Each structure stands twice: as structure tokens, then as C-alpha cells.
Amino acid sequence: MTAAASREAFGSRAGFILAAAGSAVGLGNMWRFSYQASEGGGAAFVLLYIMMTLMLGIPLMLAEFGLGRRGQLTPIGALRRLAGRGWARIGYVFVIGGGLILSYYSVIAGWTVRYAIDSIWHGFPGDSGAHFASVASGSGAIAFHVGFMAATIAIVMAGIKSGIERVSFVLMPALFLIVVGLAVWAFTLDGAGTGYTVYLQPDLDELLNPSVWRAAAAQAFFSLSLGMGAMLTFASYLGKDQDLPGAATIVAFTDFGVAFVAGLVVFPVIYSLGLQGAVSQSTVGALFIALPGAFDAMGAIGRVVGLFFFVALAVGAITSTIALLEVVAASVIDEFGISRRTAALGAGVAITLLGILPATNLDLLGLMDKIAGELMLIAGVLVISILAAWILRHEVAEELAAGASPFWRRQVPRIMAVLRWFVPPVITVILLVSLKETIAAIVAFGG
Ligand code: PHE
């Protein structure tokens, strides 16, 4: 176990917020958000997603922040220290879940790099479906996944301050600028209006559909990096003088903002070119088939815009893969007391090898996203809420108040009440819906 005195730390408050926001903003905001929104009836999904972010996401992020800073260790060690050996086992599940997500997430990240590079050399090909099929299979898919993991491993090996914090400082502002620029450009397209309508005008039937509720909640957890200890781990590198509720609010609004603005790019582009048919075909339809098809149809401008779009995706992805690897590597460091370099390299290589499976099998990738990116995160946040608001209530409340502004200090009892009475029952229902859907997905995969 590392002594608290020698534990690494973030160099500044802005560094922590940017790194946490970097972990949150990623493929989830663009790839996952846009396909979930188009499956869940567009605006109905978006509305529920905002509600879930505010009512479940922010309190749960605070629960993770509180547990992490109190525990001063990664999930396994923190849960053992705060709540005893039995809970430490749940920490292992978090770490395994993080490794599983990283293994397929890096595959998708690899595609985004491939699209960006291809757009420079050849532009976007006319048959975007066939192009995607070739990008997402065979040795090319494996090579780009391995390359993305190698970059991730290098940053995590460099550590919190000189790796993660420094990279986030540069990449996060760059990503905002690109996404906002793209949204302004999308506004100028003919026929963008239909896209905005689908995206922003809710359909009542969809609002009452339990699957859309499940999808919106699961997307909020995935997008905010909740339920597998990433936020808990980042908060373990924080000093007591930091305002946790203030930071959580900034991170959640940034994450929502980027997803929302990305939707303002994706929907108008797809609808202005009448490509909606390609969107909901699959988990990859919107981003990797419909959009490149649109970029191709737009000629030279499409090529430049497409390049920026895929660069933004890759940038968002790398600040998330480093968070995912950090959880696994830091857990190895805390548990076995080995060096950061060895831990990051060992964990990274193991996850890279695992990722070869989803790199060569898209159905498996979709299934892994359902199991690790949804079900396990929903179960994870349920455990976090019970732990923070029932078992360690006083400790977490004290932690949230420490360093908080007077306004937030007054809100702490309310936040704790939400975590105690509202969050667990709502998530239990969502967990049951997700369990049912995941079992059906596993049966379909096997059959
Ligand atoms: N939040 C990231 C995204 O939206 C994904 C992620 C999930 C990162 C869990 C870390 C932990 O892309």
C-alpha cells in the first residue's frame, strides 16, 4: 500500500477538473450518444438524458468523489479501508469492468484514427458501408487498436501530473473548439431543420417507454464515467481544500454540453442528406457509416470537416482511455506496491490482447458494451449509492462539505438525501430492465 504522504496528486484544481472532464467527454458523447438518441426516439431520449444527468449523475459523481478522496486509494483499497474486506471484492469488479470497457473502447478509438488518416490520403469513399466493414475487420482493425493502446499506455506511465494532467490541458480546449465549430458549420446546411426537429422535439410515446429510460440512465453513467471507480480514483489524488460539488457540477455540464453540441452536428448532417436509414442499423451506423457518407457527398468541404470531426473523436477518446487504464494500473500500484511504469505496461498489454477479440468481431463488441458499458455500470452505481449514503453516510457528507463553498455546503444534506432515498430505488428498477435486455442480448449472441 502506498503511504498517503507519497501519493501522487494533481498539480492544480483546473488540472483535476480538466482530467475528470476529459475522462467523461469521449466516444460516449459522440458515438454512443448519437446512436442511443436515434434509437430512443431522438428528443425523448435527450430530455430523459438531461434529467438523468442532473438527478442521478451529479449526486453519484459526488458519491464517488467523496469516497475516493476519503479513501485516498483506488477502488479496491479505498473500499477495503473505508468499509472492510467484503466491499473490497466489489472494487475488483469495478477494475475488471474498467478493463473490459477499455478493451473494446480502444478498438473504436482506433477506427476514428483510421478515418482521420484516410480522409487526408483518400477522402471519404463513396460506399461508406463497405468502407466501414473493411476498417472494422482484419489486421487493420487490430493494428489501430494496438497503436491507440500504446499511446494510452505511454501517457499513463508518465503519471498524473506530467502525463494525464498535461495532456488534458491541451486536448480538452482543442476538442471544444472543434465541436463548436462543426455545429456552427452544420447550421448552414440546407435541410438542417429536419435534423433539429428530430433531435429536439420529443415524442410522448417514447417518453413513456421503459427501454428509453434505461438507455438514458445507462448513457448518463457511461458518459459521466460513473460506476467503475474512475471518478473515485481521480478524487483520490485530490487535497481536502478542493470544492467537490463545484467540480462535479462543472464536469457534468461540460460532458452534457459536448454531447448536446455533438448532436447539433450529427443530426443536421444526416438529415440534410437523407441518410437517416443508415443511422439506426447498428451501434456504429450514425458515426461510422452515415456521417462519412455525408462527408463524401459534400466533396472537398466534407473532407476537411470530416477530418476535424474524426480528430475530435480521437482526442475525446484518448482522454477517456487514459482514465480507464489509470483505474486498472493505479489499482495494481496500490495493491501490489509495484512501480507505475510496470503496472501501466502490464495492465495495458493484457487489455490490448483482450481487445483483439472485439476488434475482429463486431457483434461481440456490441455485447461487451451492453454487459460492461451498461449492466455493470448500473450495478456499480447502485453499490456506490448504498455505500455512500447508507453505510458511510457521515464520512461522505463530511467529505463533501470539506473545501466546498458556503452555497454547496448548505446543499450537502439535500444531496445526501437524494443519494439515500431517491437514487437506489430508481436505479434498482433500471437495473432490472437492463438485466432483462442484457440476457436477451446474450441469448441472441449465442443463437
Ligand atoms: N465517459 C467516457 C465516454 O463518454 C467513457 C468512460 C466510461 C471513461 C467509464 C471512463 C470510465 O466516452
Tab-separated table of C-alpha atoms and ligand atoms in Angstrom:
chain	number	residue	atom	x	y	z
A	1	MET	CA	0.000	0.000	0.000
A	2	THR	CA	1.379	3.414	-0.899
A	3	ALA	CA	1.744	5.762	2.023
A	4	ALA	CA	-0.601	8.724	1.737
A	5	ALA	CA	2.330	11.092	2.019
A	6	SER	CA	3.976	9.786	-1.160
A	7	ARG	CA	0.768	9.527	-3.160
A	8	GLU	CA	0.742	11.390	-6.455
A	9	ALA	CA	-1.511	14.417	-6.767
A	10	PHE	CA	-2.942	16.766	-9.319
A	11	GLY	CA	-0.961	19.979	-9.668
A	12	SER	CA	-3.992	22.289	-9.770
A	13	ARG	CA	-7.735	22.453	-9.427
A	14	ALA	CA	-8.100	23.181	-13.138
A	15	GLY	CA	-5.925	20.172	-13.898
A	16	PHE	CA	-8.201	17.889	-11.917
A	17	ILE	CA	-11.364	19.286	-13.471
A	18	LEU	CA	-9.949	19.001	-16.981
A	19	ALA	CA	-8.776	15.445	-16.391
A	20	ALA	CA	-12.145	14.422	-14.913
A	21	ALA	CA	-13.961	16.167	-17.760
A	22	GLY	CA	-11.552	14.521	-20.189
A	23	SER	CA	-12.456	11.148	-18.776
A	24	ALA	CA	-16.133	11.959	-19.118
A	25	VAL	CA	-16.056	13.502	-22.585
A	26	GLY	CA	-15.254	10.850	-25.134
A	27	LEU	CA	-16.668	8.451	-27.650
A	28	GLY	CA	-19.637	8.222	-25.316
A	29	ASN	CA	-20.610	11.804	-26.127
A	30	MET	CA	-20.469	11.382	-29.872
A	31	TRP	CA	-20.555	7.748	-30.940
A	32	ARG	CA	-22.713	6.350	-28.176
A	33	PHE	CA	-24.902	9.388	-27.559
A	34	SER	CA	-25.902	9.801	-31.179
A	35	TYR	CA	-26.845	6.191	-31.754
A	36	GLN	CA	-28.692	5.953	-28.450
A	37	ALA	CA	-30.542	9.170	-29.256
A	38	SER	CA	-31.545	7.966	-32.698
A	39	GLU	CA	-32.692	4.611	-31.298
A	40	GLY	CA	-34.542	6.193	-28.400
A	41	GLY	CA	-36.715	8.492	-30.439
A	42	GLY	CA	-34.349	11.483	-30.633
A	43	ALA	CA	-35.644	14.258	-28.428
A	44	ALA	CA	-37.428	11.976	-25.911
A	45	PHE	CA	-34.110	10.363	-25.198
A	46	VAL	CA	-32.343	13.711	-24.983
A	47	LEU	CA	-34.857	15.039	-22.468
A	48	LEU	CA	-34.647	11.966	-20.243
A	49	TYR	CA	-30.879	12.047	-20.565
A	50	ILE	CA	-30.741	15.603	-19.161
A	51	MET	CA	-32.947	14.561	-16.264
A	52	MET	CA	-30.806	11.523	-15.516
A	53	THR	CA	-27.619	13.582	-15.636
A	54	LEU	CA	-28.974	16.099	-13.141
A	55	MET	CA	-30.908	13.849	-10.797
A	56	LEU	CA	-28.740	10.730	-10.777
A	57	GLY	CA	-25.445	11.647	-12.447
A	58	ILE	CA	-24.318	14.606	-10.333
A	59	PRO	CA	-25.215	13.032	-6.953
A	60	LEU	CA	-23.500	9.791	-7.967
A	61	MET	CA	-20.408	11.603	-9.162
A	62	LEU	CA	-20.288	13.295	-5.772
A	63	ALA	CA	-20.614	9.936	-4.051
A	64	GLU	CA	-17.580	8.705	-5.999
A	65	PHE	CA	-15.628	11.897	-5.356
A	66	GLY	CA	-16.405	11.681	-1.633
A	67	LEU	CA	-15.450	8.014	-1.334
A	68	GLY	CA	-12.283	8.496	-3.392
A	69	ARG	CA	-10.921	11.482	-1.535
A	70	ARG	CA	-11.818	9.946	1.814
A	71	GLY	CA	-10.212	6.625	0.932
A	72	GLN	CA	-7.097	8.101	-0.716
A	73	LEU	CA	-6.767	4.862	-2.696
A	74	THR	CA	-8.166	3.253	-5.841
A	75	PRO	CA	-11.496	1.348	-5.659
A	76	ILE	CA	-10.220	-1.880	-4.143
A	77	GLY	CA	-8.063	-0.273	-1.468
A	78	ALA	CA	-10.461	2.569	-0.748
A	79	LEU	CA	-13.429	0.263	-0.212
A	80	ARG	CA	-11.324	-2.018	1.978
A	81	ARG	CA	-10.062	0.889	4.059
A	82	LEU	CA	-13.458	2.556	4.436
A	83	ALA	CA	-15.883	-0.351	4.584
A	84	GLY	CA	-13.999	-3.595	5.145
A	85	ARG	CA	-12.774	-6.632	3.242
A	86	GLY	CA	-16.110	-7.739	1.814
A	87	TRP	CA	-16.554	-4.458	-0.034
A	88	ALA	CA	-13.067	-4.665	-1.460
A	89	ARG	CA	-14.316	-7.516	-3.656
A	90	ILE	CA	-16.689	-5.094	-5.314
A	91	GLY	CA	-13.666	-2.926	-6.022
A	92	TYR	CA	-12.255	-5.827	-8.039
A	93	VAL	CA	-15.437	-5.963	-10.093
A	94	PHE	CA	-15.033	-2.238	-10.844
A	95	VAL	CA	-11.484	-2.719	-12.010
A	96	ILE	CA	-12.408	-5.689	-14.202
A	97	GLY	CA	-15.310	-3.702	-15.671
A	98	GLY	CA	-12.960	-0.815	-16.479
A	99	GLY	CA	-10.560	-3.193	-18.221
A	100	LEU	CA	-13.390	-4.712	-20.261
A	101	ILE	CA	-14.662	-1.291	-21.367
A	102	LEU	CA	-11.156	-0.185	-22.314
A	103	SER	CA	-10.592	-3.307	-24.416
A	104	TYR	CA	-13.409	-2.509	-26.868
A	105	TYR	CA	-13.344	1.277	-26.451
A	106	SER	CA	-9.806	1.354	-27.794
A	107	VAL	CA	-10.938	-0.621	-30.849
A	108	ILE	CA	-13.490	2.077	-31.710
A	109	ALA	CA	-10.923	4.778	-30.949
A	110	GLY	CA	-8.632	3.037	-33.430
A	111	TRP	CA	-11.306	3.341	-36.137
A	112	THR	CA	-11.551	7.085	-35.536
A	113	VAL	CA	-7.807	7.496	-36.071
A	114	ARG	CA	-8.028	5.376	-39.210
A	115	TYR	CA	-10.849	7.529	-40.600
A	116	ALA	CA	-8.907	10.701	-39.848
A	117	ILE	CA	-5.790	9.420	-41.594
A	118	ASP	CA	-7.761	8.016	-44.528
A	119	SER	CA	-9.533	11.331	-45.008
A	120	ILE	CA	-6.173	13.015	-45.563
A	121	TRP	CA	-4.925	10.492	-48.103
A	122	HIS	CA	-8.038	9.369	-49.959
A	123	GLY	CA	-11.033	11.380	-48.708
A	124	PHE	CA	-14.193	9.535	-47.723
A	125	PRO	CA	-15.125	6.693	-50.079
A	126	GLY	CA	-18.498	6.582	-51.832
A	127	ASP	CA	-19.615	3.269	-50.396
A	128	SER	CA	-19.299	4.112	-46.734
A	129	GLY	CA	-20.885	0.835	-45.583
A	130	ALA	CA	-18.302	-1.276	-47.375
A	131	HIS	CA	-15.543	1.056	-46.224
A	132	PHE	CA	-16.596	0.653	-42.622
A	133	ALA	CA	-16.682	-3.127	-42.986
A	134	SER	CA	-13.072	-3.067	-44.125
A	135	VAL	CA	-11.920	-0.657	-41.398
A	136	ALA	CA	-13.593	-2.694	-38.680
A	137	SER	CA	-12.150	-6.067	-39.551
A	138	GLY	CA	-8.916	-7.917	-40.033
A	139	SER	CA	-5.373	-6.898	-39.219
A	140	GLY	CA	-6.009	-3.175	-39.837
A	141	ALA	CA	-8.540	-3.016	-37.009
A	142	ILE	CA	-6.132	-4.829	-34.707
A	143	ALA	CA	-3.188	-2.609	-35.679
A	144	PHE	CA	-5.032	0.663	-34.958
A	145	HIS	CA	-6.342	-0.706	-31.660
A	146	VAL	CA	-2.797	-1.694	-30.645
A	147	GLY	CA	-1.489	1.736	-31.676
A	148	PHE	CA	-4.160	3.525	-29.634
A	149	MET	CA	-3.404	1.393	-26.588
A	150	ALA	CA	0.313	2.099	-26.972
A	151	ALA	CA	-0.333	5.860	-26.826
A	152	THR	CA	-2.601	5.383	-23.805
A	153	ILE	CA	-0.021	3.271	-22.001
A	154	ALA	CA	2.706	5.849	-22.628
A	155	ILE	CA	0.637	8.662	-21.081
A	156	VAL	CA	-0.401	6.643	-18.033
A	157	MET	CA	3.221	5.555	-17.494
A	158	ALA	CA	4.184	9.238	-17.310
A	159	GLY	CA	1.907	9.699	-14.280
A	160	ILE	CA	-0.813	12.026	-13.043
A	161	LYS	CA	0.843	15.408	-13.260
A	162	SER	CA	3.207	15.063	-16.184
A	163	GLY	CA	1.027	12.644	-18.154
A	164	ILE	CA	-2.722	12.828	-17.621
A	165	GLU	CA	-2.959	16.420	-16.392
A	166	ARG	CA	-0.687	17.869	-19.067
A	167	VAL	CA	-2.408	16.061	-21.939
A	168	SER	CA	-5.861	17.133	-20.725
A	169	PHE	CA	-4.796	20.765	-20.559
A	170	VAL	CA	-4.081	20.876	-24.264
A	171	LEU	CA	-6.561	18.426	-25.708
A	172	MET	CA	-9.773	19.386	-23.917
A	173	PRO	CA	-9.907	23.010	-25.121
A	174	ALA	CA	-8.977	21.832	-28.632
A	175	LEU	CA	-11.856	19.402	-28.614
A	176	PHE	CA	-14.397	22.063	-27.561
A	177	LEU	CA	-13.305	24.402	-30.305
A	178	ILE	CA	-13.606	21.739	-32.981
A	179	VAL	CA	-17.034	20.521	-31.891
A	180	VAL	CA	-18.487	24.019	-31.592
A	181	GLY	CA	-17.006	24.969	-34.979
A	182	LEU	CA	-18.599	21.910	-36.558
A	183	ALA	CA	-22.006	22.735	-35.063
A	184	VAL	CA	-21.865	26.267	-36.490
A	185	TRP	CA	-20.997	24.840	-39.884
A	186	ALA	CA	-23.828	22.241	-39.671
A	187	PHE	CA	-26.290	25.075	-39.050
A	188	THR	CA	-25.561	26.436	-42.519
A	189	LEU	CA	-26.609	23.224	-44.297
A	190	ASP	CA	-29.772	23.123	-46.373
A	191	GLY	CA	-32.341	20.904	-44.747
A	192	ALA	CA	-30.677	21.027	-41.327
A	193	GLY	CA	-34.120	21.881	-39.910
A	194	THR	CA	-35.461	18.330	-40.118
A	195	GLY	CA	-32.454	17.116	-38.185
A	196	TYR	CA	-33.068	19.687	-35.445
A	197	THR	CA	-36.728	18.692	-35.236
A	198	VAL	CA	-35.987	15.004	-34.752
A	199	TYR	CA	-33.295	15.881	-32.244
A	200	LEU	CA	-35.246	18.435	-30.239
A	201	GLN	CA	-38.975	17.718	-30.444
A	202	PRO	CA	-39.974	14.931	-28.031
A	203	ASP	CA	-42.460	12.233	-28.931
A	204	LEU	CA	-44.719	11.422	-25.956
A	205	ASP	CA	-44.934	7.679	-26.566
A	206	GLU	CA	-41.194	7.318	-26.448
A	207	LEU	CA	-41.086	9.303	-23.208
A	208	LEU	CA	-43.076	6.568	-21.500
A	209	ASN	CA	-41.053	3.668	-22.851
A	210	PRO	CA	-39.033	1.922	-20.054
A	211	SER	CA	-36.305	0.972	-22.518
A	212	VAL	CA	-35.714	4.619	-23.338
A	213	TRP	CA	-35.444	5.337	-19.597
A	214	ARG	CA	-32.925	2.551	-19.197
A	215	ALA	CA	-30.992	3.783	-22.231
A	216	ALA	CA	-30.926	7.385	-20.976
A	217	ALA	CA	-29.758	6.398	-17.488
A	218	ALA	CA	-27.134	3.987	-18.767
A	219	GLN	CA	-25.875	6.588	-21.214
A	220	ALA	CA	-25.608	9.162	-18.420
A	221	PHE	CA	-23.497	6.782	-16.305
A	222	PHE	CA	-21.291	5.768	-19.212
A	223	SER	CA	-20.805	9.308	-20.365
A	224	LEU	CA	-20.006	10.621	-16.889
A	225	SER	CA	-17.595	7.698	-16.322
A	226	LEU	CA	-19.563	6.523	-13.283
A	227	GLY	CA	-19.950	3.088	-11.769
A	228	MET	CA	-16.462	1.657	-12.228
A	229	GLY	CA	-14.333	3.799	-9.985
A	230	ALA	CA	-12.800	6.260	-12.481
A	231	MET	CA	-14.069	9.341	-10.669
A	232	LEU	CA	-13.310	7.683	-7.343
A	233	THR	CA	-9.716	7.137	-8.436
A	234	PHE	CA	-9.240	10.681	-9.735
A	235	ALA	CA	-10.622	12.122	-6.486
A	236	SER	CA	-8.104	10.056	-4.534
A	237	TYR	CA	-5.402	12.348	-5.951
A	238	LEU	CA	-7.104	15.451	-4.527
A	239	GLY	CA	-6.423	17.570	-1.479
A	240	LYS	CA	-9.035	18.384	1.173
A	241	ASP	CA	-9.239	22.006	0.120
A	242	GLN	CA	-10.944	21.223	-3.190
A	243	ASP	CA	-14.621	22.019	-3.723
A	244	LEU	CA	-16.075	18.653	-4.771
A	245	PRO	CA	-19.682	19.716	-5.513
A	246	GLY	CA	-18.452	22.656	-7.576
A	247	ALA	CA	-16.132	20.388	-9.558
A	248	ALA	CA	-18.817	17.740	-10.147
A	249	THR	CA	-21.204	20.356	-11.493
A	250	ILE	CA	-18.641	21.709	-13.930
A	251	VAL	CA	-17.694	18.214	-15.133
A	252	ALA	CA	-21.316	17.122	-15.605
A	253	PHE	CA	-22.314	20.259	-17.507
A	254	THR	CA	-19.229	20.073	-19.695
A	255	ASP	CA	-19.984	16.463	-20.513
A	256	PHE	CA	-23.618	17.168	-21.267
A	257	GLY	CA	-22.660	20.237	-23.276
A	258	VAL	CA	-20.305	18.351	-25.552
A	259	ALA	CA	-22.824	15.546	-26.151
A	260	PHE	CA	-25.552	18.064	-26.877
A	261	VAL	CA	-23.427	20.082	-29.288
A	262	ALA	CA	-22.222	16.878	-30.982
A	263	GLY	CA	-25.900	16.090	-31.590
A	264	LEU	CA	-26.207	19.504	-33.216
A	265	VAL	CA	-23.586	18.309	-35.682
A	266	VAL	CA	-24.708	14.742	-36.262
A	267	PHE	CA	-28.471	15.205	-36.696
A	268	PRO	CA	-28.469	18.106	-39.203
A	269	VAL	CA	-25.722	16.497	-41.287
A	270	ILE	CA	-27.515	13.181	-41.511
A	271	TYR	CA	-30.967	14.604	-42.191
A	272	SER	CA	-29.845	17.222	-44.651
A	273	LEU	CA	-28.520	14.403	-46.811
A	274	GLY	CA	-31.398	11.990	-46.149
A	275	LEU	CA	-29.109	9.382	-44.641
A	276	GLN	CA	-31.277	8.528	-41.629
A	277	GLY	CA	-31.767	4.962	-42.872
A	278	ALA	CA	-28.132	4.174	-42.185
A	279	VAL	CA	-28.224	5.525	-38.656
A	280	SER	CA	-30.136	3.110	-36.525
A	281	GLN	CA	-28.965	-0.014	-38.324
A	282	SER	CA	-26.397	-0.683	-35.677
A	283	THR	CA	-24.334	0.687	-32.847
A	284	VAL	CA	-21.937	2.072	-35.430
A	285	GLY	CA	-24.342	3.306	-38.085
A	286	ALA	CA	-24.540	7.019	-37.275
A	287	LEU	CA	-20.943	7.799	-36.769
A	288	PHE	CA	-19.037	5.430	-38.956
A	289	ILE	CA	-21.410	4.917	-41.876
A	290	ALA	CA	-23.954	7.747	-42.210
A	291	LEU	CA	-21.609	10.638	-41.390
A	292	PRO	CA	-18.720	9.551	-43.615
A	293	GLY	CA	-21.326	9.065	-46.356
A	294	ALA	CA	-22.409	12.657	-45.801
A	295	PHE	CA	-18.831	13.929	-45.825
A	296	ASP	CA	-18.258	12.145	-49.121
A	297	ALA	CA	-21.374	13.676	-50.643
A	298	MET	CA	-20.138	17.137	-49.687
A	299	GLY	CA	-16.941	16.907	-51.671
A	300	ALA	CA	-13.862	18.892	-50.666
A	301	ILE	CA	-15.536	20.672	-47.742
A	302	GLY	CA	-16.748	17.337	-46.440
A	303	ARG	CA	-13.214	16.077	-46.479
A	304	VAL	CA	-11.914	18.900	-44.285
A	305	VAL	CA	-14.916	18.853	-41.953
A	306	GLY	CA	-14.716	15.071	-41.703
A	307	LEU	CA	-11.059	15.241	-40.817
A	308	PHE	CA	-11.774	17.663	-37.968
A	309	PHE	CA	-14.689	15.537	-36.819
A	310	PHE	CA	-12.665	12.354	-36.538
A	311	VAL	CA	-9.729	14.166	-34.953
A	312	ALA	CA	-12.129	15.492	-32.292
A	313	LEU	CA	-13.369	11.967	-31.688
A	314	ALA	CA	-9.861	10.588	-31.327
A	315	VAL	CA	-8.943	13.404	-28.932
A	316	GLY	CA	-12.017	12.758	-26.793
A	317	ALA	CA	-11.230	9.075	-26.839
A	318	ILE	CA	-7.657	9.325	-25.626
A	319	THR	CA	-8.526	11.371	-22.543
A	320	SER	CA	-11.046	8.635	-21.716
A	321	THR	CA	-8.790	5.650	-22.390
A	322	ILE	CA	-6.166	7.125	-20.093
A	323	ALA	CA	-8.790	7.353	-17.328
A	324	LEU	CA	-9.817	3.757	-17.887
A	325	LEU	CA	-6.247	2.484	-17.858
A	326	GLU	CA	-5.439	4.686	-14.858
A	327	VAL	CA	-8.075	2.870	-12.774
A	328	VAL	CA	-6.649	-0.529	-13.596
A	329	ALA	CA	-2.985	0.478	-13.362
A	330	ALA	CA	-3.413	2.516	-10.171
A	331	SER	CA	-5.235	-0.399	-8.549
A	332	VAL	CA	-2.291	-2.636	-9.354
A	333	ILE	CA	0.071	0.008	-7.938
A	334	ASP	CA	-1.925	0.357	-4.711
A	335	GLU	CA	-2.496	-3.362	-4.239
A	336	PHE	CA	0.927	-4.721	-5.099
A	337	GLY	CA	3.146	-1.741	-4.446
A	338	ILE	CA	4.894	-2.048	-7.815
A	339	SER	CA	6.075	0.895	-9.887
A	340	ARG	CA	3.739	2.946	-12.057
A	341	ARG	CA	5.667	2.063	-15.200
A	342	THR	CA	5.449	-1.683	-14.676
A	343	ALA	CA	1.799	-1.535	-13.627
A	344	ALA	CA	0.694	0.598	-16.592
A	345	LEU	CA	2.622	-1.514	-19.053
A	346	GLY	CA	1.490	-4.872	-17.659
A	347	ALA	CA	-2.194	-3.925	-17.355
A	348	GLY	CA	-2.107	-2.158	-20.723
A	349	VAL	CA	-0.656	-5.128	-22.582
A	350	ALA	CA	-3.178	-7.531	-21.048
A	351	ILE	CA	-6.077	-5.264	-22.059
A	352	THR	CA	-4.634	-4.794	-25.544
A	353	LEU	CA	-4.602	-8.564	-26.051
A	354	LEU	CA	-8.181	-8.875	-24.818
A	355	GLY	CA	-9.235	-6.161	-27.268
A	356	ILE	CA	-8.217	-8.288	-30.231
A	357	LEU	CA	-11.452	-10.239	-29.756
A	358	PRO	CA	-13.862	-7.282	-30.205
A	359	ALA	CA	-11.542	-5.862	-32.889
A	360	THR	CA	-12.341	-8.849	-35.047
A	361	ASN	CA	-15.962	-9.405	-34.056
A	362	LEU	CA	-18.454	-6.522	-34.137
A	363	ASP	CA	-21.267	-8.477	-32.529
A	364	LEU	CA	-19.018	-9.273	-29.633
A	365	LEU	CA	-18.104	-5.582	-29.363
A	366	GLY	CA	-21.789	-4.671	-29.116
A	367	LEU	CA	-22.359	-7.348	-26.490
A	368	MET	CA	-19.376	-6.206	-24.424
A	369	ASP	CA	-20.766	-2.674	-24.494
A	370	LYS	CA	-24.081	-3.963	-23.157
A	371	ILE	CA	-22.505	-6.003	-20.388
A	372	ALA	CA	-19.558	-3.828	-19.257
A	373	GLY	CA	-20.702	-0.441	-20.580
A	374	GLU	CA	-24.257	-0.756	-19.272
A	375	LEU	CA	-25.229	-3.534	-16.914
A	376	MET	CA	-22.025	-3.469	-14.867
A	377	LEU	CA	-22.071	0.335	-14.609
A	378	ILE	CA	-25.699	0.376	-13.476
A	379	ALA	CA	-24.935	-2.257	-10.840
A	380	GLY	CA	-21.819	-0.269	-9.942
A	381	VAL	CA	-23.635	2.997	-9.295
A	382	LEU	CA	-26.220	1.153	-7.194
A	383	VAL	CA	-23.447	-0.149	-4.959
A	384	ILE	CA	-21.824	3.303	-4.812
A	385	SER	CA	-25.061	4.976	-3.728
A	386	ILE	CA	-25.707	2.422	-0.988
A	387	LEU	CA	-22.164	2.610	0.249
A	388	ALA	CA	-22.021	6.409	0.232
A	389	ALA	CA	-25.484	7.183	1.566
A	390	TRP	CA	-26.251	4.261	3.874
A	391	ILE	CA	-23.017	2.740	5.098
A	392	LEU	CA	-20.597	5.682	5.077
A	393	ARG	CA	-23.132	8.465	5.263
A	394	HIS	CA	-21.362	10.619	7.828
A	395	GLU	CA	-17.928	10.222	6.292
A	396	VAL	CA	-19.136	11.102	2.800
A	397	ALA	CA	-21.203	14.071	3.991
A	398	GLU	CA	-18.182	15.399	5.854
A	399	GLU	CA	-16.004	14.897	2.794
A	400	LEU	CA	-18.418	16.741	0.507
A	401	ALA	CA	-18.590	19.684	2.886
A	402	ALA	CA	-14.796	19.932	3.265
A	403	GLY	CA	-13.490	22.523	0.826
A	404	ALA	CA	-16.976	23.298	-0.545
A	405	SER	CA	-18.225	26.852	-0.980
A	406	PRO	CA	-20.848	28.032	1.555
A	407	PHE	CA	-23.583	27.524	-1.039
A	408	TRP	CA	-22.623	23.914	-1.683
A	409	ARG	CA	-22.029	23.219	1.995
A	410	ARG	CA	-25.683	24.070	2.640
A	411	GLN	CA	-26.736	21.656	-0.139
A	412	VAL	CA	-24.854	18.673	1.273
A	413	PRO	CA	-27.769	17.355	3.388
A	414	ARG	CA	-30.014	17.558	0.317
A	415	ILE	CA	-27.520	15.765	-1.874
A	416	MET	CA	-27.196	13.046	0.745
A	417	ALA	CA	-30.976	12.689	0.979
A	418	VAL	CA	-31.232	12.279	-2.793
A	419	LEU	CA	-28.494	9.640	-2.700
A	420	ARG	CA	-30.166	7.842	0.167
A	421	TRP	CA	-33.840	7.810	-0.761
A	422	PHE	CA	-34.199	8.598	-4.439
A	423	VAL	CA	-31.211	7.140	-6.261
A	424	PRO	CA	-31.183	3.496	-5.035
A	425	PRO	CA	-34.833	2.647	-5.827
A	426	VAL	CA	-34.737	4.333	-9.247
A	427	ILE	CA	-31.532	2.528	-10.164
A	428	THR	CA	-32.895	-0.787	-8.946
A	429	VAL	CA	-35.734	-0.517	-11.461
A	430	ILE	CA	-33.327	0.480	-14.234
A	431	LEU	CA	-31.058	-2.414	-13.293
A	432	LEU	CA	-33.908	-4.880	-13.693
A	433	VAL	CA	-34.799	-3.532	-17.145
A	434	SER	CA	-31.154	-3.690	-18.168
A	435	LEU	CA	-30.747	-7.218	-16.807
A	436	LYS	CA	-33.668	-8.424	-18.848
A	437	GLU	CA	-32.336	-6.764	-22.011
A	438	THR	CA	-28.801	-7.999	-21.462
A	439	ILE	CA	-29.945	-11.589	-21.019
A	440	ALA	CA	-31.893	-11.301	-24.257
A	441	ALA	CA	-28.788	-9.902	-25.968
A	442	ILE	CA	-26.630	-12.759	-24.687
A	443	VAL	CA	-29.172	-15.321	-25.896
A	444	ALA	CA	-29.307	-13.611	-29.307
A	445	PHE	CA	-25.496	-13.575	-29.485
A	446	GLY	CA	-25.297	-17.291	-28.698
A	447	GLY	CA	-28.065	-18.244	-31.101
B	1	PHE	N1	-17.089	8.584	-20.219
B	1	PHE	C1	-16.346	8.061	-21.305
B	1	PHE	C2	-17.045	8.467	-22.610
B	1	PHE	O1	-18.067	9.074	-22.581
B	1	PHE	C3	-16.192	6.578	-21.240
B	1	PHE	C4	-15.714	6.090	-19.922
B	1	PHE	C5	-16.507	5.254	-19.166
B	1	PHE	C6	-14.488	6.510	-19.426
B	1	PHE	C7	-16.113	4.831	-17.920
B	1	PHE	C8	-14.058	6.097	-18.176
B	1	PHE	C9	-14.873	5.276	-17.431
B	1	PHE	O2	-16.571	8.190	-23.663
